[in-house]
Coordinates of C-alpha atoms in Angstrom, one line a residue:
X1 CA 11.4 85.0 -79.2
X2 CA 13.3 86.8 -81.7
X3 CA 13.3 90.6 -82.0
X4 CA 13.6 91.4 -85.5
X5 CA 14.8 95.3 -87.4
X6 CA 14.3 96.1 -91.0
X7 CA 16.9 97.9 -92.5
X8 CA 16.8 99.1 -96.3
X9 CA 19.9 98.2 -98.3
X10 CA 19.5 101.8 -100.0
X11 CA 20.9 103.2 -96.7
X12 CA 24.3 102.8 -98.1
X13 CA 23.6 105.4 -100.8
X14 CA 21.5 107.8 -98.4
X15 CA 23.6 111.0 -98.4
X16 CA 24.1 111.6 -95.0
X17 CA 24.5 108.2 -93.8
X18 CA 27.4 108.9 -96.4
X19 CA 28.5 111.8 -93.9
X20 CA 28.9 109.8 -90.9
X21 CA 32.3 108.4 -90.1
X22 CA 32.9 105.1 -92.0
X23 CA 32.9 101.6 -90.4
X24 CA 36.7 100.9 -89.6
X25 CA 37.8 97.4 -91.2
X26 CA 36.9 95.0 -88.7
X27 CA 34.7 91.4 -89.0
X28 CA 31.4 92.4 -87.6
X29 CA 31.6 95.8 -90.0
X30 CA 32.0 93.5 -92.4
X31 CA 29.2 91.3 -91.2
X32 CA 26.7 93.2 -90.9
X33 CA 27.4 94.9 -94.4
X34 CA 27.4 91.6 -96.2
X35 CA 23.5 91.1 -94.6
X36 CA 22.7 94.8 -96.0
X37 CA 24.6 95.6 -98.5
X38 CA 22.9 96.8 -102.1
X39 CA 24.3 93.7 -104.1
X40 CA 22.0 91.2 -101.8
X41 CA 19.6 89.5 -103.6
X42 CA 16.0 88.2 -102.5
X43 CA 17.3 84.5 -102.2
X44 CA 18.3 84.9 -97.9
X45 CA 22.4 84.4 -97.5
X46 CA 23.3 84.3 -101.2
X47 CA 24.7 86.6 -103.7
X48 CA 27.4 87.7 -106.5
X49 CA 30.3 90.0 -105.4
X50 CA 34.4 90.0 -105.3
X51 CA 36.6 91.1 -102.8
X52 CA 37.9 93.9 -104.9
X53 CA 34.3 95.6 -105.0
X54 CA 33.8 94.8 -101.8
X55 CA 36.7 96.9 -100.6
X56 CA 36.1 99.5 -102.7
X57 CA 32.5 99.6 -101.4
X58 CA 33.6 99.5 -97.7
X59 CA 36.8 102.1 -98.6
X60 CA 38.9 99.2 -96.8
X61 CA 42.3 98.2 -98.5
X62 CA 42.5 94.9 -100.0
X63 CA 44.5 93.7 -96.9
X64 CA 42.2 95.1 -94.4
X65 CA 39.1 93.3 -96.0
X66 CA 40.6 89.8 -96.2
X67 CA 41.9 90.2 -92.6
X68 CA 37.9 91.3 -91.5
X69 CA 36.6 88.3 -93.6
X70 CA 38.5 85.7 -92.3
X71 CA 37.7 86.5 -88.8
X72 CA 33.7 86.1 -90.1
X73 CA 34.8 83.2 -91.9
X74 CA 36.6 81.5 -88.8
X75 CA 33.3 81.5 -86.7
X76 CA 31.3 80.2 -89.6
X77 CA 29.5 83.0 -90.6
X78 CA 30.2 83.7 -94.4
X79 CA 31.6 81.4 -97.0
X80 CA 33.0 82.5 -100.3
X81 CA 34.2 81.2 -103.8
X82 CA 36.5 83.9 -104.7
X83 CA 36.8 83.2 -108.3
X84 CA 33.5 82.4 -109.1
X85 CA 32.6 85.7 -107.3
X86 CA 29.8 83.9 -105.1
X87 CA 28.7 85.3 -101.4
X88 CA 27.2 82.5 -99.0
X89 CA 25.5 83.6 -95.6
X90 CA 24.7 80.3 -94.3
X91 CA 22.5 81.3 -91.0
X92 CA 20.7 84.1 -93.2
X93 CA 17.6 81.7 -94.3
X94 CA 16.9 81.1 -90.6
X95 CA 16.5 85.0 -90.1
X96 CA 14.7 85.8 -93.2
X97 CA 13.0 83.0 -93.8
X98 CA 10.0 84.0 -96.9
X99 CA 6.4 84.7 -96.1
X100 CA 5.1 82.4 -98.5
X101 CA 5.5 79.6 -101.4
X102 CA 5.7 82.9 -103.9
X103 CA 8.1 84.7 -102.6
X104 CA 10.2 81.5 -103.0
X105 CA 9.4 81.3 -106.3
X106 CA 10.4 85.2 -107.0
X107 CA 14.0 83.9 -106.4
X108 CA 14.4 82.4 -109.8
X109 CA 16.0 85.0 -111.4
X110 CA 18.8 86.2 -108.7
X111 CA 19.0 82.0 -108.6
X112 CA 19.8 81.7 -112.1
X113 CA 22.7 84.7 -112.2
X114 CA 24.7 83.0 -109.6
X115 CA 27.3 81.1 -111.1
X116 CA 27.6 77.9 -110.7
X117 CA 30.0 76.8 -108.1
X118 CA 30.4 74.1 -105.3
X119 CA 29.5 76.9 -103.1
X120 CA 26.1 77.1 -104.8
X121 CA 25.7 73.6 -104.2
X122 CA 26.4 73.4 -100.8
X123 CA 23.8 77.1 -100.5
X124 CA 21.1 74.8 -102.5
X125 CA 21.1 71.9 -100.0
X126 CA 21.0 74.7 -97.2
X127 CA 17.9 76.4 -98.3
X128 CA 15.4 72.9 -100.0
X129 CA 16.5 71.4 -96.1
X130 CA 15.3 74.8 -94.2
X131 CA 12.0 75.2 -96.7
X132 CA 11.3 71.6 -96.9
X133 CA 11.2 71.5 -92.8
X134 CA 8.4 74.5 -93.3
X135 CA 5.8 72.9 -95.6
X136 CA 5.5 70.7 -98.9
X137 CA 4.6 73.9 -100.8
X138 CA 7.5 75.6 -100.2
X139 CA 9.6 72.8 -101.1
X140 CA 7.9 72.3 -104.6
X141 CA 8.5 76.3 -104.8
X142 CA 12.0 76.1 -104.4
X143 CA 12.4 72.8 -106.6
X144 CA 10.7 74.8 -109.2
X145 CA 12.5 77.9 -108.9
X146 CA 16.1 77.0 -107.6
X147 CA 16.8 73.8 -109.6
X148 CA 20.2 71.6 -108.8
X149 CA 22.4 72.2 -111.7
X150 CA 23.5 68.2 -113.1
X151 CA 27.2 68.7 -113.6
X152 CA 28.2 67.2 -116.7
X153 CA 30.0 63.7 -116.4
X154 CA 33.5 64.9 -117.9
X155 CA 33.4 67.6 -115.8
X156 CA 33.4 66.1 -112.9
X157 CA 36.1 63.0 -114.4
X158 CA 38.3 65.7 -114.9
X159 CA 37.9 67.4 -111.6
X160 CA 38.5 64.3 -110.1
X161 CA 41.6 64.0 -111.8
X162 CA 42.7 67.1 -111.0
X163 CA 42.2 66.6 -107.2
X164 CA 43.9 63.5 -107.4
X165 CA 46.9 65.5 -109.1
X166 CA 47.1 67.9 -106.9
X167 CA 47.1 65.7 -104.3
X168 CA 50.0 64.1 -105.2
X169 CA 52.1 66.9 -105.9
X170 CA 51.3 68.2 -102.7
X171 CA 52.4 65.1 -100.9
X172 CA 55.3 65.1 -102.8
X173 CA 56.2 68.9 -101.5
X174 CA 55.4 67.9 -98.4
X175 CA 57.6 65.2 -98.1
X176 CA 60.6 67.0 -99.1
X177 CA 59.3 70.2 -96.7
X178 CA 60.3 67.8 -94.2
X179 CA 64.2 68.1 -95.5
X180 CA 64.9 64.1 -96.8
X181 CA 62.8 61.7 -98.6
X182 CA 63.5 57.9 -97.7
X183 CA 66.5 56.3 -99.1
X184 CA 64.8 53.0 -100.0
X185 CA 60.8 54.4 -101.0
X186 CA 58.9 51.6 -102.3
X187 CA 57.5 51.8 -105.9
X188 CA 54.3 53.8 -105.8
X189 CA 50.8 52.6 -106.2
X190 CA 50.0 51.5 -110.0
X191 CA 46.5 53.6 -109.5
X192 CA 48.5 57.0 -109.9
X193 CA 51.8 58.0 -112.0
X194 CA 53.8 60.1 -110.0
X195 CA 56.1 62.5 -111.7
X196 CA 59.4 62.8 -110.4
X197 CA 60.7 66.3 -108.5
X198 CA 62.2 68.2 -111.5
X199 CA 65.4 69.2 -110.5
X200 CA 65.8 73.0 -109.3
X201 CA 67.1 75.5 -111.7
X202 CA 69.1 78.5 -110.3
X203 CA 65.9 80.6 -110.5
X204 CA 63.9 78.0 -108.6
X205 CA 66.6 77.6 -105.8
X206 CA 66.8 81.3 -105.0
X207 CA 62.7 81.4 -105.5
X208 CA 62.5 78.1 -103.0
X209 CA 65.1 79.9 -100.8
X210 CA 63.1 82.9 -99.9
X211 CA 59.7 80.8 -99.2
X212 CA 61.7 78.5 -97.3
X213 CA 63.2 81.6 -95.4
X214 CA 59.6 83.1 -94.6
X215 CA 57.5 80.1 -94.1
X216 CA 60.3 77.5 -92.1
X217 CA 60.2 74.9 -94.5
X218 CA 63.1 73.3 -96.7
X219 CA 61.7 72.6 -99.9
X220 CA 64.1 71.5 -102.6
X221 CA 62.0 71.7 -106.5
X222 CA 58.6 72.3 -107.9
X223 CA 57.2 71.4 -110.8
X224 CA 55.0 74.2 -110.8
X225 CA 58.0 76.0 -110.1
X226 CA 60.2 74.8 -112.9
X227 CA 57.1 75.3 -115.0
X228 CA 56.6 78.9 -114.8
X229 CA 60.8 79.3 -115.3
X230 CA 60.2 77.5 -118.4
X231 CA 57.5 79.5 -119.6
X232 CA 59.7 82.3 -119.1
X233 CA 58.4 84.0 -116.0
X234 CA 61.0 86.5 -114.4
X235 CA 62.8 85.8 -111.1
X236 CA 61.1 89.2 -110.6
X237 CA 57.9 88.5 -110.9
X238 CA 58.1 85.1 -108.8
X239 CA 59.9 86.8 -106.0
X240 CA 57.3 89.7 -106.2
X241 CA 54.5 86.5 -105.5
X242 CA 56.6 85.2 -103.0
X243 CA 57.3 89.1 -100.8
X244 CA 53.6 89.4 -101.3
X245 CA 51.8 87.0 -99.5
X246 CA 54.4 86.3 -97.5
X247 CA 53.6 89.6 -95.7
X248 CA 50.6 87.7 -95.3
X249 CA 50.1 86.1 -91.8
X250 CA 47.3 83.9 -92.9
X251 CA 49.8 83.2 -96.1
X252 CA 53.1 82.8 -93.9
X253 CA 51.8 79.4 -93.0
X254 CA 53.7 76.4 -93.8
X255 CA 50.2 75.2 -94.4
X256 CA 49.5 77.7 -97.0
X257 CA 52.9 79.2 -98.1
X258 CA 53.9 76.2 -100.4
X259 CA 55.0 75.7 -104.2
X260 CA 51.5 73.9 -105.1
X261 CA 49.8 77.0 -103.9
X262 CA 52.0 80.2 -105.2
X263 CA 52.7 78.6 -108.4
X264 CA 50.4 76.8 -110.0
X265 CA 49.1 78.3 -113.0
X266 CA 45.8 79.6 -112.4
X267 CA 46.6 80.4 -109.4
X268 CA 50.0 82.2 -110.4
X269 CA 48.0 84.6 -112.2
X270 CA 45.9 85.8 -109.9
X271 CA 49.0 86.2 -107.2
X272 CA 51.1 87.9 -109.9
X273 CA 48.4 90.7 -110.7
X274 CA 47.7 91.0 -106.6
X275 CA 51.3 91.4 -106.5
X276 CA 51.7 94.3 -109.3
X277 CA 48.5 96.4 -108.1
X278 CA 49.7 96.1 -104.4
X279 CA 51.8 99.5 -104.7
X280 CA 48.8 101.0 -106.0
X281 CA 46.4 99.6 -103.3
X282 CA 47.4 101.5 -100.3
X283 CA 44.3 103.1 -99.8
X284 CA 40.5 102.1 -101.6
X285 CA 38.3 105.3 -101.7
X286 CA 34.6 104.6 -102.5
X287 CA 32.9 105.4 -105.9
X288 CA 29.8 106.6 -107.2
X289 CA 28.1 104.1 -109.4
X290 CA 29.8 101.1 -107.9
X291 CA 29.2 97.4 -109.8
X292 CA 26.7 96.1 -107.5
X293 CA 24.3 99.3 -107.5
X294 CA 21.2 97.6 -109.5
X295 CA 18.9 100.0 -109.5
X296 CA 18.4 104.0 -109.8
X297 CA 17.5 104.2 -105.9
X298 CA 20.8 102.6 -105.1
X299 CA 23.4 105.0 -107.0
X300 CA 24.2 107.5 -104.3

């Protein structure tokens, strides 16, 4: 039978818990403050919170906390949707699992300030399996408090598109990471309408150059690439993406490392502005009144 410890999330504002020695960046530091920490909500596994705060919180560098998360996230343990700011603890119902049909229904406000996300999705389906395998009650509690946001139809046609898209391109980079593209090709399928390679500007070559150099592949163009030129991005500012997460093991894979990734435009933006505060991120020191302290006991 399980052995069970409560722990108060307001420890991590106690003053002389302060005073110990901090946890050193590692995954199961990390682990165990994503089960605790003062941002957790009352619905078991699920809450708001972005790796900058995070890091800040733990006094970890950026680096250090993405290196500690992906080891949770390898064995399964945490999920997250980085731009939507959404924390998912899929194991955490099974451990806390709620005393009643009312305590369910007390999640509906932390429920309702999650944004919506597929991670959200995938964390509703979770919890109506786990409480519908306890009782009837609980399931009609958590239908009425957590309802399934209906995405709207042009959303999801658009999405879909999107994917599709992106697909393509990435195929496309692929296929020229692999240095030749066959002589003869047959026409593509009518169902999609490919664009073709753009051809590589002097910016883009050195660009493609110095990814090819630090990932060991031997693309030739990008239209995401030759977009951002366009737009008038500096060589600068595409190399600085580039040096930046290719100090990145994780990033340094020809998996990961490509044009489709670094460059295209929403992503771009968050790379370029990773890239510019990295001089400044060389060490996170913890503050007072951090943004996921919610309530007077919390503030240290």
């Amino acid at each position: 039978m399980a052995r069970y410890r409560k722990i108060d999330v307001r420890i991590w504002g106690d003053d002389r818990f302060r005073r110990l020695s901090s946890i050193p960046a590692c995954g199961q530091g990390l682990f165990l403050y994503l089960l605790t920490a003062p941002g957790t909500t009352n619905v078991p596994g699920l809450f708001r919170a972005g790796e900058a705060g995070l890091a800040e919180e733990l006094g970890w560098t950026p680096e250090a906390f993405r290196e500690a998360f992906r080891e949770a996230f390898r064995e399964g343990l945490v999920k997250a949707d980085w731009k939507a700011r959404v924390i998912w603890i899929p194991n955490a119902i099974r451990y806390n699992a709620p005393e009643s049909p009312n305590v369910v229904r007390s999640w509906r406000m932390a429920w309702d300030e999650i944004p919506e996300c597929a991670l959200k999705s995938e964390a509703h389906g979770t919890l109506r399996a786990f409480l519908g395998g306890l009782s009837k009650a609980f399931a009609e509690a958590f239908a009425e408090a957590c309802p399934q946001a209906s995405p709207h139809p042009l959303a999801n046609q658009e999405q879909e598109q999107e994917q599709e898209q992106e697909q393509e391109e990435e195929e496309e980079e692929e296929e020229e990471a692999r240095g030749s593209a066959p002589a003869a090709a047959p026409p593509p399928a009518p169902r999609s309408k490919r664009r073709a390679p753009p051809q590589a500007s002097e910016v883009g070559t050195r660009v493609l150059a110095r990814v090819n150099a630090l990932a060991g592949t031997a693309y030739r163009a990008s239209p995401h690439l030759e977009a951002r030129v366009t737009e008038g991005v500096t060589e600068a500012d595409l190399l600085a993406v580039v040096e930046s997460l290719g100090r990145d093991p994780w990033w340094r894979g020809t998996v990961k490392l490509k044009p489709s990734a670094l460059f295209r435009p929403e992503r771009f933006v968050e790379h370029l502005g990773a890239a510019r505060a990295q001089p400044q991120e060389t060490s996170v020191e913890p503050q007072r009144g951090a943004a996921y302290r919610m309530w007077v006991d919390d503030i240290p």
